Amino acid sequence: AIPQPIIRQIKDKELLAGSSVDYARDMFLFSCYTGLRFSDITRLQKDNFHLIDGKWWLIFKSLKTGVTIKLPIYMLFDGKPIEIFKKYCKRNFKSSLFGLSTTSNSATNKQLKQLAQKVKVYKHISFHTARHTCATILLYNGVQLTTVQKLLGHQSIRTTEVYSDIMDMTVIRDLQKIKQKKNK
């Protein structure tokens, strides 16, 4: 998972607007905020975004699982996915919200590696870590495992439980730090 201060660094980095790294960054952040897979983000259309009672929702069918996912994006990460949506919905595009400036997950991951170098972040950044980051932050903030399962579109709770195991390791690591400080 990517720590929130690094996410802010990535978000705040000035990039050439419309460059492939700019698109990759926005797609990555959108995934950090929503937990969407690369395959789903590249297929998003303007009509997947709905104003329901004045609040933005993202409704789409996951390519991998075929499950319809309904995300209240106005509630996720203080509405940050809406900012990205609004940036791109103003543009005239033919295929998807992000215009498919990259053709593959691996090409996007290469652009994310360039972004990490520009931001001077020496941590592995990929599309999968964005999804992982979303789940980890939600769980860390007390969101129930079953809610995270629904948000990520997992068919099985066992898939989502992988993230809770990581949270257990975080608890152990943090408690060990306290113990080490007391022993000094």
GROMACS .gro file of C-alpha atoms in nm:
model
  184
    1ALA     CA    1   0.000   0.000   0.000
    2ILE     CA    2   0.108   0.355  -0.069
    3PRO     CA    3   0.108   0.584   0.239
    4GLN     CA    4  -0.125   0.885   0.219
    5PRO     CA    5   0.159   1.144   0.226
    6ILE     CA    6   0.303   0.982  -0.089
    7ILE     CA    7  -0.040   0.986  -0.251
    8ARG     CA    8  -0.052   1.362  -0.181
    9GLN     CA    9   0.295   1.406  -0.335
   10ILE     CA   10   0.182   1.220  -0.646
   11LYS     CA   11  -0.141   1.422  -0.663
   12ASP     CA   12   0.037   1.756  -0.622
   13LYS     CA   13   0.320   1.694  -0.871
   14GLU     CA   14   0.306   1.937  -1.163
   15LEU     CA   15   0.307   1.744  -1.489
   16LEU     CA   16   0.259   1.838  -1.850
   17ALA     CA   17  -0.120   1.838  -1.889
   18GLY     CA   18  -0.236   1.567  -2.124
   19SER     CA   19   0.092   1.379  -2.116
   20SER     CA   20   0.086   1.001  -2.083
   21VAL     CA   21   0.234   1.029  -1.732
   22ASP     CA   22  -0.041   1.278  -1.638
   23TYR     CA   23  -0.310   1.033  -1.757
   24ALA     CA   24  -0.139   0.743  -1.578
   25ARG     CA   25  -0.119   0.951  -1.259
   26ASP     CA   26  -0.488   1.040  -1.270
   27MET     CA   27  -0.591   0.683  -1.342
   28PHE     CA   28  -0.369   0.563  -1.056
   29LEU     CA   29  -0.517   0.817  -0.813
   30PHE     CA   30  -0.869   0.730  -0.927
   31SER     CA   31  -0.790   0.369  -0.844
   32CYS     CA   32  -0.643   0.467  -0.505
   33TYR     CA   33  -0.969   0.650  -0.427
   34THR     CA   34  -1.211   0.392  -0.567
   35GLY     CA   35  -1.030   0.058  -0.564
   36LEU     CA   36  -1.111  -0.005  -0.930
   37ARG     CA   37  -0.907  -0.244  -1.140
   38PHE     CA   38  -0.718  -0.119  -1.445
   39SER     CA   39  -0.956  -0.311  -1.672
   40ASP     CA   40  -1.255  -0.129  -1.524
   41ILE     CA   41  -1.103   0.219  -1.518
   42THR     CA   42  -1.010   0.199  -1.885
   43ARG     CA   43  -1.373   0.115  -1.972
   44LEU     CA   44  -1.543   0.393  -1.773
   45GLN     CA   45  -1.779   0.616  -1.970
   46LYS     CA   46  -1.943   0.945  -1.874
   47ASP     CA   47  -2.272   0.760  -1.839
   48ASN     CA   48  -2.127   0.543  -1.559
   49PHE     CA   49  -2.139   0.853  -1.337
   50HIS     CA   50  -2.477   0.940  -1.193
   51LEU     CA   51  -2.609   1.226  -0.984
   52ILE     CA   52  -2.852   1.065  -0.738
   53ASP     CA   53  -3.020   1.310  -0.501
   54GLY     CA   54  -2.747   1.560  -0.586
   55LYS     CA   55  -2.464   1.320  -0.497
   56TRP     CA   56  -2.221   1.148  -0.736
   57TRP     CA   57  -2.230   0.771  -0.776
   58LEU     CA   58  -2.025   0.550  -1.005
   59ILE     CA   59  -2.220   0.252  -1.137
   60PHE     CA   60  -2.061  -0.004  -1.368
   61LYS     CA   61  -2.029  -0.374  -1.434
   62SER     CA   62  -1.688  -0.518  -1.348
   63LEU     CA   63  -1.516  -0.674  -1.646
   64LYS     CA   64  -1.347  -0.944  -1.438
   65THR     CA   65  -1.638  -1.056  -1.220
   66GLY     CA   66  -1.946  -0.937  -1.409
   67VAL     CA   67  -2.074  -0.790  -1.081
   68THR     CA   68  -2.250  -0.452  -1.093
   69ILE     CA   69  -2.070  -0.216  -0.857
   70LYS     CA   70  -2.230   0.097  -0.714
   71LEU     CA   71  -1.982   0.333  -0.553
   72PRO     CA   72  -2.089   0.646  -0.365
   73ILE     CA   73  -1.786   0.838  -0.487
   74TYR     CA   74  -1.897   1.151  -0.306
   75MET     CA   75  -1.819   0.962   0.016
   76LEU     CA   76  -1.487   0.808  -0.088
   77PHE     CA   77  -1.176   1.001   0.014
   78ASP     CA   78  -1.362   1.330   0.057
   79GLY     CA   79  -1.497   1.313  -0.298
   80LYS     CA   80  -1.153   1.311  -0.465
   81PRO     CA   81  -1.272   1.073  -0.741
   82ILE     CA   82  -1.524   1.341  -0.844
   83GLU     CA   83  -1.244   1.595  -0.900
   84ILE     CA   84  -1.074   1.356  -1.142
   85PHE     CA   85  -1.402   1.269  -1.314
   86LYS     CA   86  -1.483   1.637  -1.365
   87LYS     CA   87  -1.137   1.703  -1.509
   88TYR     CA   88  -1.189   1.436  -1.774
   89CYS     CA   89  -1.561   1.462  -1.845
   90LYS     CA   90  -1.503   1.810  -1.991
   91ARG     CA   91  -1.282   1.660  -2.261
   92ASN     CA   92  -1.414   1.523  -2.584
   93PHE     CA   93  -1.321   1.156  -2.591
   94LYS     CA   94  -1.420   0.865  -2.808
   95SER     CA   95  -1.360   0.547  -2.611
   96SER     CA   96  -1.345   0.596  -2.234
   97LEU     CA   97  -1.326   0.860  -1.964
   98PHE     CA   98  -0.945   0.863  -1.969
   99GLY     CA   99  -0.929   0.836  -2.347
  100LEU     CA  100  -0.712   0.526  -2.326
  101SER     CA  101  -0.386   0.721  -2.359
  102THR     CA  102  -0.220   0.394  -2.264
  103THR     CA  103  -0.310   0.063  -2.415
  104SER     CA  104  -0.207  -0.177  -2.143
  105ASN     CA  105  -0.162  -0.217  -1.772
  106SER     CA  106   0.210  -0.279  -1.818
  107ALA     CA  107   0.252   0.041  -2.022
  108THR     CA  108   0.069   0.235  -1.752
  109ASN     CA  109   0.289   0.078  -1.484
  110LYS     CA  110   0.598   0.197  -1.676
  111GLN     CA  111   0.455   0.550  -1.676
  112LEU     CA  112   0.387   0.518  -1.304
  113LYS     CA  113   0.750   0.422  -1.254
  114GLN     CA  114   0.849   0.744  -1.435
  115LEU     CA  115   0.608   0.935  -1.212
  116ALA     CA  116   0.764   0.783  -0.898
  117GLN     CA  117   1.106   0.900  -1.016
  118LYS     CA  118   0.975   1.252  -1.082
  119VAL     CA  119   0.821   1.266  -0.735
  120LYS     CA  120   1.136   1.107  -0.586
  121VAL     CA  121   0.937   0.819  -0.439
  122TYR     CA  122   1.142   0.504  -0.423
  123LYS     CA  123   0.854   0.269  -0.359
  124HIS     CA  124   0.706   0.032  -0.613
  125ILE     CA  125   0.400   0.196  -0.765
  126SER     CA  126   0.168  -0.001  -0.991
  127PHE     CA  127  -0.199  -0.023  -1.065
  128HIS     CA  128  -0.233  -0.317  -0.832
  129THR     CA  129  -0.081  -0.116  -0.546
  130ALA     CA  130  -0.345   0.153  -0.605
  131ARG     CA  131  -0.626  -0.097  -0.549
  132HIS     CA  132  -0.439  -0.239  -0.252
  133THR     CA  133  -0.391   0.113  -0.113
  134CYS     CA  134  -0.764   0.185  -0.130
  135ALA     CA  135  -0.853  -0.134   0.059
  136THR     CA  136  -0.582  -0.085   0.321
  137ILE     CA  137  -0.672   0.277   0.394
  138LEU     CA  138  -1.042   0.194   0.422
  139LEU     CA  139  -0.974  -0.094   0.662
  140TYR     CA  140  -0.727   0.114   0.861
  141ASN     CA  141  -1.001   0.375   0.905
  142GLY     CA  142  -1.244   0.120   1.044
  143VAL     CA  143  -1.450   0.029   0.737
  144GLN     CA  144  -1.594  -0.320   0.776
  145LEU     CA  145  -1.434  -0.600   0.571
  146THR     CA  146  -1.767  -0.681   0.405
  147THR     CA  147  -1.805  -0.317   0.295
  148VAL     CA  148  -1.456  -0.321   0.144
  149GLN     CA  149  -1.547  -0.649  -0.028
  150LYS     CA  150  -1.853  -0.483  -0.184
  151LEU     CA  151  -1.660  -0.169  -0.285
  152LEU     CA  152  -1.383  -0.371  -0.452
  153GLY     CA  153  -1.631  -0.603  -0.622
  154HIS     CA  154  -1.487  -0.920  -0.473
  155GLN     CA  155  -1.718  -1.216  -0.508
  156SER     CA  156  -1.559  -1.395  -0.212
  157ILE     CA  157  -1.483  -1.248   0.129
  158ARG     CA  158  -1.168  -1.465   0.128
  159THR     CA  159  -1.022  -1.244  -0.143
  160THR     CA  160  -1.080  -0.936   0.072
  161GLU     CA  161  -0.942  -1.105   0.384
  162VAL     CA  162  -0.593  -1.079   0.232
  163TYR     CA  163  -0.607  -0.709   0.321
  164SER     CA  164  -0.710  -0.777   0.679
  165ASP     CA  165  -0.405  -1.004   0.720
  166ILE     CA  166  -0.190  -0.708   0.621
  167MET     CA  167  -0.371  -0.496   0.879
  168ASP     CA  168  -0.289  -0.760   1.143
  169MET     CA  169   0.079  -0.731   1.050
  170THR     CA  170   0.055  -0.352   1.078
  171VAL     CA  171  -0.088  -0.385   1.429
  172ILE     CA  172   0.193  -0.619   1.531
  173ARG     CA  173   0.459  -0.391   1.379
  174ASP     CA  174   0.316  -0.082   1.547
  175LEU     CA  175   0.292  -0.252   1.886
  176GLN     CA  176   0.649  -0.378   1.852
  177LYS     CA  177   0.763  -0.018   1.795
  178ILE     CA  178   0.600   0.084   2.124
  179LYS     CA  179   0.770  -0.206   2.303
  180GLN     CA  180   1.107  -0.111   2.152
  181LYS     CA  181   1.069   0.250   2.266
  182LYS     CA  182   0.996   0.138   2.623
  183ASN     CA  183   1.305  -0.087   2.627
  184LYS     CA  184   1.540   0.199   2.529
   0.00000   0.00000   0.00000
